[in-house]
mmCIF file of C-alpha atoms and ligand atoms in Angstrom:
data_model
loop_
_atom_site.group_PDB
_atom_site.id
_atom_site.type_symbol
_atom_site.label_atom_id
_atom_site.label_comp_id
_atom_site.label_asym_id
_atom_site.label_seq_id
_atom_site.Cartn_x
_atom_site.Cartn_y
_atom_site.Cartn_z
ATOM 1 C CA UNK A 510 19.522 -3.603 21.339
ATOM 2 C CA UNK A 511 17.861 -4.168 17.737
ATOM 3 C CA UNK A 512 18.458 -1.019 14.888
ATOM 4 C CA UNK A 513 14.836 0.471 14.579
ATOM 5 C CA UNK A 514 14.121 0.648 10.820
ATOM 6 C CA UNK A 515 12.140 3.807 10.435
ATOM 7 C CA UNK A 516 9.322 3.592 7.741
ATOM 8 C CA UNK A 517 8.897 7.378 8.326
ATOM 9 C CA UNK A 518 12.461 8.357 7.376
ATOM 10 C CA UNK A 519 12.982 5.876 4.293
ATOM 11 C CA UNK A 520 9.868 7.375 3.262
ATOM 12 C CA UNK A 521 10.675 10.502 3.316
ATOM 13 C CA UNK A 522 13.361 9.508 1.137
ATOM 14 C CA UNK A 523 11.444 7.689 -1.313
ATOM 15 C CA UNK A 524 8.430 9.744 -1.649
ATOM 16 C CA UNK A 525 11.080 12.562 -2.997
ATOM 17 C CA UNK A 526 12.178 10.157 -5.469
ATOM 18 C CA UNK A 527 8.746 9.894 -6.576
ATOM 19 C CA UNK A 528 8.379 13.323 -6.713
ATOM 20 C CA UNK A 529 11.115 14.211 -9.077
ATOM 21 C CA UNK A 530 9.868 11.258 -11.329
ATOM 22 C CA UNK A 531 6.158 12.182 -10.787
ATOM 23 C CA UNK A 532 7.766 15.578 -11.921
ATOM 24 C CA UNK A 533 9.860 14.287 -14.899
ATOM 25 C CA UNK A 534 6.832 12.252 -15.807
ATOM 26 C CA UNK A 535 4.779 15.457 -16.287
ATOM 27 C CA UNK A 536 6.950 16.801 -18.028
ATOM 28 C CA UNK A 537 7.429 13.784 -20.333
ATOM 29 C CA UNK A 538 3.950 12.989 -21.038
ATOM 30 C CA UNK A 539 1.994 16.299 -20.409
ATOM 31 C CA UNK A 540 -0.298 15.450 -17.667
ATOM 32 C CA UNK A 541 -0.221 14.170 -13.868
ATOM 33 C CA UNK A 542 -0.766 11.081 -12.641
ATOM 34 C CA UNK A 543 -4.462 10.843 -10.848
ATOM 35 C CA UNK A 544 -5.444 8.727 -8.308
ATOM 36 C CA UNK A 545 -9.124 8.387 -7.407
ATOM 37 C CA UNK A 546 -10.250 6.856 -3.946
ATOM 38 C CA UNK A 547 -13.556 5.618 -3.053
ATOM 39 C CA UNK A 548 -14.525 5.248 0.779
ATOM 40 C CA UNK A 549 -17.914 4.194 1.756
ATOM 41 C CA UNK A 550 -18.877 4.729 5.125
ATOM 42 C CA UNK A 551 -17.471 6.459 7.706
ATOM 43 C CA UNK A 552 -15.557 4.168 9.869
ATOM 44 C CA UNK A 553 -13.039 6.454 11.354
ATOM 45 C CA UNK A 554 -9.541 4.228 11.041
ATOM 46 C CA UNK A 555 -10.475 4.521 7.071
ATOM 47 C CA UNK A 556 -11.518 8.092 6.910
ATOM 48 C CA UNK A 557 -7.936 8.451 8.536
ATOM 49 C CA UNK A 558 -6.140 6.501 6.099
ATOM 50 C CA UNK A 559 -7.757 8.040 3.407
ATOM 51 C CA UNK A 560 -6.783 11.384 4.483
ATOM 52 C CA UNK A 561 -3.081 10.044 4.617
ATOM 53 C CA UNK A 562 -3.176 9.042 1.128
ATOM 54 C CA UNK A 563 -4.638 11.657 -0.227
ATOM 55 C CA UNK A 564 -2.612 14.324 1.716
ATOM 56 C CA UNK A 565 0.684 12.008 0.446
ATOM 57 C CA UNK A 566 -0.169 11.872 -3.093
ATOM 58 C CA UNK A 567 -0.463 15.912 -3.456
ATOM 59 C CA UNK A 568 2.761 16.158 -1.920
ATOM 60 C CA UNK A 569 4.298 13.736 -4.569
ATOM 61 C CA UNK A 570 1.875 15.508 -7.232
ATOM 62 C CA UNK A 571 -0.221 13.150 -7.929
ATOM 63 C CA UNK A 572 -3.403 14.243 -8.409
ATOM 64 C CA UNK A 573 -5.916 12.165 -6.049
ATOM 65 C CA UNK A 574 -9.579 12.304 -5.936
ATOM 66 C CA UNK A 575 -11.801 11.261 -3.094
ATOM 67 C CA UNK A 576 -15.270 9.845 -3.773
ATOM 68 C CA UNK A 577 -16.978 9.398 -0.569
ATOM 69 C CA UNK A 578 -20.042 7.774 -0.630
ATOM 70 C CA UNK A 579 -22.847 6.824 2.241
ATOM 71 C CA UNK A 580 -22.704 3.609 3.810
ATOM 72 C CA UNK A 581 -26.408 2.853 2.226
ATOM 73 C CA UNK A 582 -24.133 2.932 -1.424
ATOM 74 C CA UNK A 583 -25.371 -0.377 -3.172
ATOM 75 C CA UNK A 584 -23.014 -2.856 -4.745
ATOM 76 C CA UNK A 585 -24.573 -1.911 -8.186
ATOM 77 C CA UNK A 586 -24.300 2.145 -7.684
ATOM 78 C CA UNK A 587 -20.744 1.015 -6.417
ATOM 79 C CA UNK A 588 -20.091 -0.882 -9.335
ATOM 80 C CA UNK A 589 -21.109 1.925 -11.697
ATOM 81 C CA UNK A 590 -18.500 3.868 -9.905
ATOM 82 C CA UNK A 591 -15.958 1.848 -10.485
ATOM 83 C CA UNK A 592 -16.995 1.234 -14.234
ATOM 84 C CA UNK A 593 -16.729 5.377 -14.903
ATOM 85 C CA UNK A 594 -13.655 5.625 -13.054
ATOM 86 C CA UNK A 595 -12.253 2.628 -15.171
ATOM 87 C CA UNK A 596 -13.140 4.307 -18.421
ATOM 88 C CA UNK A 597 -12.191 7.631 -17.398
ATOM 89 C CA UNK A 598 -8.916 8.649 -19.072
ATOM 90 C CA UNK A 599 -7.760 10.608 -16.630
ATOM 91 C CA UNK A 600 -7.643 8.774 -13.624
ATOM 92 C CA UNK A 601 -4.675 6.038 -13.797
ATOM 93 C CA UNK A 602 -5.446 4.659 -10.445
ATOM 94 C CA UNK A 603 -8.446 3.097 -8.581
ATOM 95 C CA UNK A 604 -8.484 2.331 -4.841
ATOM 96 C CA UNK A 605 -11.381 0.918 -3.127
ATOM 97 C CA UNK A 606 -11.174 1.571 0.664
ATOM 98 C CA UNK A 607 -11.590 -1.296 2.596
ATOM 99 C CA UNK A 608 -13.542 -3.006 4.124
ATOM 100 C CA UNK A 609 -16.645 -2.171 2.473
ATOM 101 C CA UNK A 610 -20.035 -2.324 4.512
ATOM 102 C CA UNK A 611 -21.472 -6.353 4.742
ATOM 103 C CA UNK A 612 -24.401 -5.869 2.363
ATOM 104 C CA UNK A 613 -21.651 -5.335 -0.717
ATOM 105 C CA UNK A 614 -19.674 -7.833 -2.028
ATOM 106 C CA UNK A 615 -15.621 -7.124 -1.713
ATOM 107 C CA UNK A 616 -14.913 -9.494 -4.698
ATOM 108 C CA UNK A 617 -16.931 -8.279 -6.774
ATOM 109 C CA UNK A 618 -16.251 -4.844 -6.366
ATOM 110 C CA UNK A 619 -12.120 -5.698 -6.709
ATOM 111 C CA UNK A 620 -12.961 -7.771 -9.920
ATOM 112 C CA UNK A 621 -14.578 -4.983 -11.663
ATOM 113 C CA UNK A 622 -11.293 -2.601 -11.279
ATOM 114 C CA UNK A 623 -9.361 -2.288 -14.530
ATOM 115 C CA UNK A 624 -6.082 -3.789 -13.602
ATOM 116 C CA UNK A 625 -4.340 -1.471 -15.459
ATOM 117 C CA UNK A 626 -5.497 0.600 -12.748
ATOM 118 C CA UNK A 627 -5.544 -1.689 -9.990
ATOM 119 C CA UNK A 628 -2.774 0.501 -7.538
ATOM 120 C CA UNK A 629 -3.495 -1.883 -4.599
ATOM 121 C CA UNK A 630 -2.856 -5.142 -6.245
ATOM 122 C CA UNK A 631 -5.893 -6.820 -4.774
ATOM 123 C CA UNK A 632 -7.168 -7.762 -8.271
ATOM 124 C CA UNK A 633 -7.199 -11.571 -8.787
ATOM 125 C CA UNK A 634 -5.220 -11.328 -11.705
ATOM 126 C CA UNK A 635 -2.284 -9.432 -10.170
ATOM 127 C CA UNK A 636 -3.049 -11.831 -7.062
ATOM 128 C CA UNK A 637 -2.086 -14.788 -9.793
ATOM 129 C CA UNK A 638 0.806 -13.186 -11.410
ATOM 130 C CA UNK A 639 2.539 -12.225 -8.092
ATOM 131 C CA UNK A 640 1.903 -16.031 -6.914
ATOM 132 C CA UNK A 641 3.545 -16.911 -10.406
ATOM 133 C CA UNK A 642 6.457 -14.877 -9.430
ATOM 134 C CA UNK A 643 5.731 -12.683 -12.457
ATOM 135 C CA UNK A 644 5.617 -9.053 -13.017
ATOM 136 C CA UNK A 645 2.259 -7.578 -10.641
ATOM 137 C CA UNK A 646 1.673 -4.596 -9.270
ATOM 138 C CA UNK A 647 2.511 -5.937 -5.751
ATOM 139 C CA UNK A 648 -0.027 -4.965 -2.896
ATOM 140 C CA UNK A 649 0.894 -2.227 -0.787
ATOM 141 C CA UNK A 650 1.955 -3.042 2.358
ATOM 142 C CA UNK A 651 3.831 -6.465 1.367
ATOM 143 C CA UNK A 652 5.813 -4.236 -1.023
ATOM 144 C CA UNK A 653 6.369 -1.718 2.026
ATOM 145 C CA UNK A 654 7.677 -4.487 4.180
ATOM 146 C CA UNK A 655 10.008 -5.922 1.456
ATOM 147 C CA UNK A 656 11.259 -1.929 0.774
ATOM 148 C CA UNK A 657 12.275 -2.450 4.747
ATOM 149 C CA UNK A 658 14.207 -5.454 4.803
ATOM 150 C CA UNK A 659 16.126 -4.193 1.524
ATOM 151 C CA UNK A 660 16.970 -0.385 3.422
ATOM 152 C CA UNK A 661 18.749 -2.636 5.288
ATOM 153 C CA UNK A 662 20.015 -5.146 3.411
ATOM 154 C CA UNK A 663 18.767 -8.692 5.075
ATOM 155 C CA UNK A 664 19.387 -11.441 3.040
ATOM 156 C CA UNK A 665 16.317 -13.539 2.497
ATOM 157 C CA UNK A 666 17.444 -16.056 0.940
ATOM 158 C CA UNK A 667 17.072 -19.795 2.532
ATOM 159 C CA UNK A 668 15.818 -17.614 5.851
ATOM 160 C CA UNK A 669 12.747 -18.570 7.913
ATOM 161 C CA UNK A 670 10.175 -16.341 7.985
ATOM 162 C CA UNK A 671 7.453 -16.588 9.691
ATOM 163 C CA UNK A 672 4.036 -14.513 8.915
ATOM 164 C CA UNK A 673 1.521 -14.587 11.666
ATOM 165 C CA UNK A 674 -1.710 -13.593 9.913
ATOM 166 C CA UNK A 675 -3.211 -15.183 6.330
ATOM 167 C CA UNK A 676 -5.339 -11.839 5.204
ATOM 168 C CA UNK A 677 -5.556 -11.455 1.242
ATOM 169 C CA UNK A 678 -4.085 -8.108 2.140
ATOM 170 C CA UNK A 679 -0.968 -8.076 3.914
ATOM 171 C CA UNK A 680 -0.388 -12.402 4.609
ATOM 172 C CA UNK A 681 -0.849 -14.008 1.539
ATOM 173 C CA UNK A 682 0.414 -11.606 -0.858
ATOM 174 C CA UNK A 683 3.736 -11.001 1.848
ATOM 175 C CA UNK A 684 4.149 -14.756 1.472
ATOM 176 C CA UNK A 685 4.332 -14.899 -2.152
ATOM 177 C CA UNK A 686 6.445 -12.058 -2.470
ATOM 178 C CA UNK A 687 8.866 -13.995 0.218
ATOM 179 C CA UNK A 688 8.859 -16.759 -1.964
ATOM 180 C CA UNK A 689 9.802 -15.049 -4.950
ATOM 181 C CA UNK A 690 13.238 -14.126 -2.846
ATOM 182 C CA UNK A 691 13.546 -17.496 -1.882
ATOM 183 C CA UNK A 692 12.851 -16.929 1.926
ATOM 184 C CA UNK A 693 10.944 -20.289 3.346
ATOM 185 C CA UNK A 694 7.651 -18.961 4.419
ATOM 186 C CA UNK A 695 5.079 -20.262 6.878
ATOM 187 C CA UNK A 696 2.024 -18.480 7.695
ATOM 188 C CA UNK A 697 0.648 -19.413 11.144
ATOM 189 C CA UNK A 698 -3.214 -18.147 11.790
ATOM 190 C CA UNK A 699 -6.206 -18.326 14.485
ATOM 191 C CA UNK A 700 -6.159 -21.991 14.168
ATOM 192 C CA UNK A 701 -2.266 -23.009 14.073
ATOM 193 C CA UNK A 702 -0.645 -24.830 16.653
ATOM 194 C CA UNK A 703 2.350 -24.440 18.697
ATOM 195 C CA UNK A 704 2.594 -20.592 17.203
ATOM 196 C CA UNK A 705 5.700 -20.373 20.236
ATOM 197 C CA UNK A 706 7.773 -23.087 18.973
ATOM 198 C CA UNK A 707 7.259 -21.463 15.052
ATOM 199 C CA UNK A 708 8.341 -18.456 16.355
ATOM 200 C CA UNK A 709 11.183 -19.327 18.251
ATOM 201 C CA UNK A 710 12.938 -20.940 14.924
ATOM 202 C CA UNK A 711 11.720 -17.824 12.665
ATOM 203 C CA UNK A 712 14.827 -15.553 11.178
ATOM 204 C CA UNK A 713 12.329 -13.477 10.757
ATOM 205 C CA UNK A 714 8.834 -12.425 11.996
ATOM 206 C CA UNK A 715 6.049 -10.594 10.412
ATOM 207 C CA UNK A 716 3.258 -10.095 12.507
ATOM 208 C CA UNK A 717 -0.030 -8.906 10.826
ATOM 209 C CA UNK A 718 -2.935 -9.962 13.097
ATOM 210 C CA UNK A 719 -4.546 -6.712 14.650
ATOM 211 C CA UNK A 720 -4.022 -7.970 18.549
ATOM 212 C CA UNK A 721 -2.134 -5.813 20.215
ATOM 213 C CA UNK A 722 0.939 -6.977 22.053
ATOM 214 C CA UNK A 723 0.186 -10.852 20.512
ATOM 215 C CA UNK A 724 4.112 -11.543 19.958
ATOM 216 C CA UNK A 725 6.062 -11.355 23.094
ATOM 217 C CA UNK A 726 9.897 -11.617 23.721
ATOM 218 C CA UNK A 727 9.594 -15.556 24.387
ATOM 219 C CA UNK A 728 8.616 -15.952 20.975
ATOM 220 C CA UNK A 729 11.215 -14.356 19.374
ATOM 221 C CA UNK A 730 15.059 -16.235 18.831
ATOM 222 C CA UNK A 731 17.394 -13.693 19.743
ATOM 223 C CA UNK A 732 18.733 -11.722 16.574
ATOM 224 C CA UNK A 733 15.876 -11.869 14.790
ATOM 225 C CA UNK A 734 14.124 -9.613 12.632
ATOM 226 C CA UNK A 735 10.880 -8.438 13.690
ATOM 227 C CA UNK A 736 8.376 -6.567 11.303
ATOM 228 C CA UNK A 737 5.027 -5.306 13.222
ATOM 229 C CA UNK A 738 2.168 -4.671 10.860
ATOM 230 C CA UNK A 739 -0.214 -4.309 13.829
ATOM 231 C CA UNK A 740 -2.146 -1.143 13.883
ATOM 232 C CA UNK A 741 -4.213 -1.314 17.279
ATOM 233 C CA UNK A 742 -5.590 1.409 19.154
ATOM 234 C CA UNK A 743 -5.055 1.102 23.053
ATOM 235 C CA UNK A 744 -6.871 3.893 25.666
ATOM 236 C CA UNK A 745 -6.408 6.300 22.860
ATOM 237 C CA UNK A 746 -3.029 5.165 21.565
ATOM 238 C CA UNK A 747 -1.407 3.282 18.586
ATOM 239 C CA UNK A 748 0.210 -0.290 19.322
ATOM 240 C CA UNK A 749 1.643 -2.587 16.843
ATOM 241 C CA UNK A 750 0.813 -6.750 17.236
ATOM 242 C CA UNK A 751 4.295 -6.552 19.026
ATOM 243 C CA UNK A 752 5.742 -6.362 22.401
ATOM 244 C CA UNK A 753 8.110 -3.866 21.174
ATOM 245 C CA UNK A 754 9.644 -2.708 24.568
ATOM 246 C CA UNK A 755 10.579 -5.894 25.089
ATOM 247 C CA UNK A 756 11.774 -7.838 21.717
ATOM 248 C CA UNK A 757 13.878 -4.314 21.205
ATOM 249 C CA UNK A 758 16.092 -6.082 23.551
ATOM 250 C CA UNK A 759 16.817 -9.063 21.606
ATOM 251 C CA UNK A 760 16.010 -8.585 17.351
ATOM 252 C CA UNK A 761 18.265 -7.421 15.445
ATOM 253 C CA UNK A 762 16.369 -5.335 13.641
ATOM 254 C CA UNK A 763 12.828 -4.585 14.482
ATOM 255 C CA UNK A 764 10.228 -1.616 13.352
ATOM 256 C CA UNK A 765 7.880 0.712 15.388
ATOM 257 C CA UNK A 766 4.357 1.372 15.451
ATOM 258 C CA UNK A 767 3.685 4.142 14.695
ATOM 259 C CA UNK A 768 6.091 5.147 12.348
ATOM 260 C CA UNK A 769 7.303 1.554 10.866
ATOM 261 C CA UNK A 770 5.171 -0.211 8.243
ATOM 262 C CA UNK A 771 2.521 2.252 8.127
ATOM 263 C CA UNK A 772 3.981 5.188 6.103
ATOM 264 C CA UNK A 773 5.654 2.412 3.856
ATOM 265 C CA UNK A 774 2.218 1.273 2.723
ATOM 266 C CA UNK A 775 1.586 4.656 1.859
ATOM 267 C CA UNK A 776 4.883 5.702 0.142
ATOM 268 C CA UNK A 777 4.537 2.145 -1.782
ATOM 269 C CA UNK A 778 1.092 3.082 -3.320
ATOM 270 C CA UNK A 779 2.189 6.231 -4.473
ATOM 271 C CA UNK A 780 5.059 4.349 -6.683
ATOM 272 C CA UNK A 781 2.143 1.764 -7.638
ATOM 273 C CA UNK A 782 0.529 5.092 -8.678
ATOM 274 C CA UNK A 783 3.327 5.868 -10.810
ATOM 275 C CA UNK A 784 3.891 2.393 -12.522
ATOM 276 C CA UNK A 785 0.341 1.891 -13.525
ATOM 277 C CA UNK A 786 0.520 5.882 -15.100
ATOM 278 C CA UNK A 787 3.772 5.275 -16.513
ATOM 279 C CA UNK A 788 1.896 2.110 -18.082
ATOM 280 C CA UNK A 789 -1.057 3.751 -19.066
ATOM 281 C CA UNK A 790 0.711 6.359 -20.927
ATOM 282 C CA UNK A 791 3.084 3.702 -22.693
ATOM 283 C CA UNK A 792 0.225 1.736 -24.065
ATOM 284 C CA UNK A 793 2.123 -1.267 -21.955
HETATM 285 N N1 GUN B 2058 -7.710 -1.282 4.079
HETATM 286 C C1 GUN B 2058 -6.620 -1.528 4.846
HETATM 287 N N2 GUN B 2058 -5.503 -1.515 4.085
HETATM 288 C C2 GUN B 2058 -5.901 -1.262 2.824
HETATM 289 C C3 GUN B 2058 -5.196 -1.131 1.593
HETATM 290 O O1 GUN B 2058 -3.966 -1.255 1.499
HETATM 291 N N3 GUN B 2058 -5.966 -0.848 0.506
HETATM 292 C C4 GUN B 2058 -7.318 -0.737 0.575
HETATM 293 N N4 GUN B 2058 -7.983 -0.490 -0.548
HETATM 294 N N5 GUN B 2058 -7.998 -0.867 1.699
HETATM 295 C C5 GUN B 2058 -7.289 -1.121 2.815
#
């Protein structure tokens, strides 16, 4: 039977780390650190994360604002938004809830955050440095998965990984960050071929493709390490992109949904939070 790695208890654990330096912090440079979040719309899987954050943040003691603005928001009142939140001198983090309704541009919106403030890591610059393998504030939930592996010390050197999924969010940025521990990444999509066969020869998988149940036990070599970044709701209830009844039997390691990467993503942008405050308040 595979070890579950449970995102909800190493967060706990971490997010009390970043309390005592969110507290030490304070006390260092005589004010909190202040997240502000902007959701447009009211699409309920967001409203729900956006609660989460928020709720997590005054628990670490970061202060967090929520901007929530009508889907009928246009890019250029949007923009303006972001602009005052950039200049504002107390606020050392932006997050832009996404997706963002069709009529506004995404990449525009990302571009205009600072990226001194840029807690989710989405802007293009910290896109290049973390492809660079240089310093980046590295998106959340990559940084979440890598936080995993590392609780529980899997080597990733020289080890096949496969990521099922190519979003800018979670497949592209977990792929670089691979890279930069010398794993050797694919990342298999809608279109690729013979996803079974990849599978089958992965050390380990990471599955971020928002289809409930998509990787099943045949897919999966036995002692591998399986990371679900699915979030899928089924009659009412929360399934991961993997089969986990099943694969439990034969990983090594594998996480749940829910309680696996989801709370990681969360406990990861708090201690983006912290680094670009930290920054902010060095001048660095
Ligand atoms: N939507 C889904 N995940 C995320 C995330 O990590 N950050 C933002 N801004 N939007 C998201």
């Amino acid at each position: 039977m595979a070890e579950i790695i449970s995102g909800k208890a190493l967060s706990k654990k971490i997010r009390q780390d970043v309390k005592n330096n969110v507290s030490d912090a304070i006390e260092k440079y005589g004010k909190a650190p202040h997240l502000a979040v902007v959701l447009v719309g009211e699409d309920p899987a967001s409203q729900s994360y956006v609660r989460a954050k928020r709720r997590a943040c005054e628990k670490a003691g970061i202060l967090s604002t929520t901007i929530l603005k009508p889907s009928s928001i246009t890019e250029e009142e949007l923009l303006e938004i972001v602009n005052s939140l950039n200049q504002d001198e107390d606020v050392h983090g932006i997050l832009v809830q996404l997706p963002l309704p069709d009529h506004i541009n995404e990449d525009r919106i990302i571009d205009a955050i600072d990226i001194h403030k840029d807690v989710d890591g989405f802007h293009p610059l910290n896109i290049a440095y973390l492809q660079l393998g240089r310093e980046a504030i590295v998106p959340a939930t990559p940084k979440g998965i890598l936080t995993m592996l590392n609780s529980v010390n899997i080597e990733l050197e020289g080890k096949d990984v496969l990521v099922i999924g190519r979003s800018n969010i979670v497949g592209k940025p977990v792929a670089a960050l691979l890279m930069k521990n010398n794993a050797t990444v694919t990342i298999a999509h809608s279109r690729t071929k013979n996803l079974t066969l990849k599978a089958q020869r992965a050390d380990i998988i990471i599955a971020a493709v928002g289809k409930a149940k998509m990787v099943t036990a045949d897919m999966v070599k036995d002692g591998a390490v399986v990371i679900d970044v699915g979030v899928n709701r089924v009659d009412g209830k929360l399934v991961g992109d993997v089969d986990f009844d099943e694969i439990a039997k034969k990983a090594s390691y594998i996480t749940p949904v829910p309680g696996g990467v989801g709370p990681m993503t969360i406990t990861s942008l708090l201690q983006n939070t912290l680094i670009c405050y930290e920054r902010i308040m060095n001048n660095d």
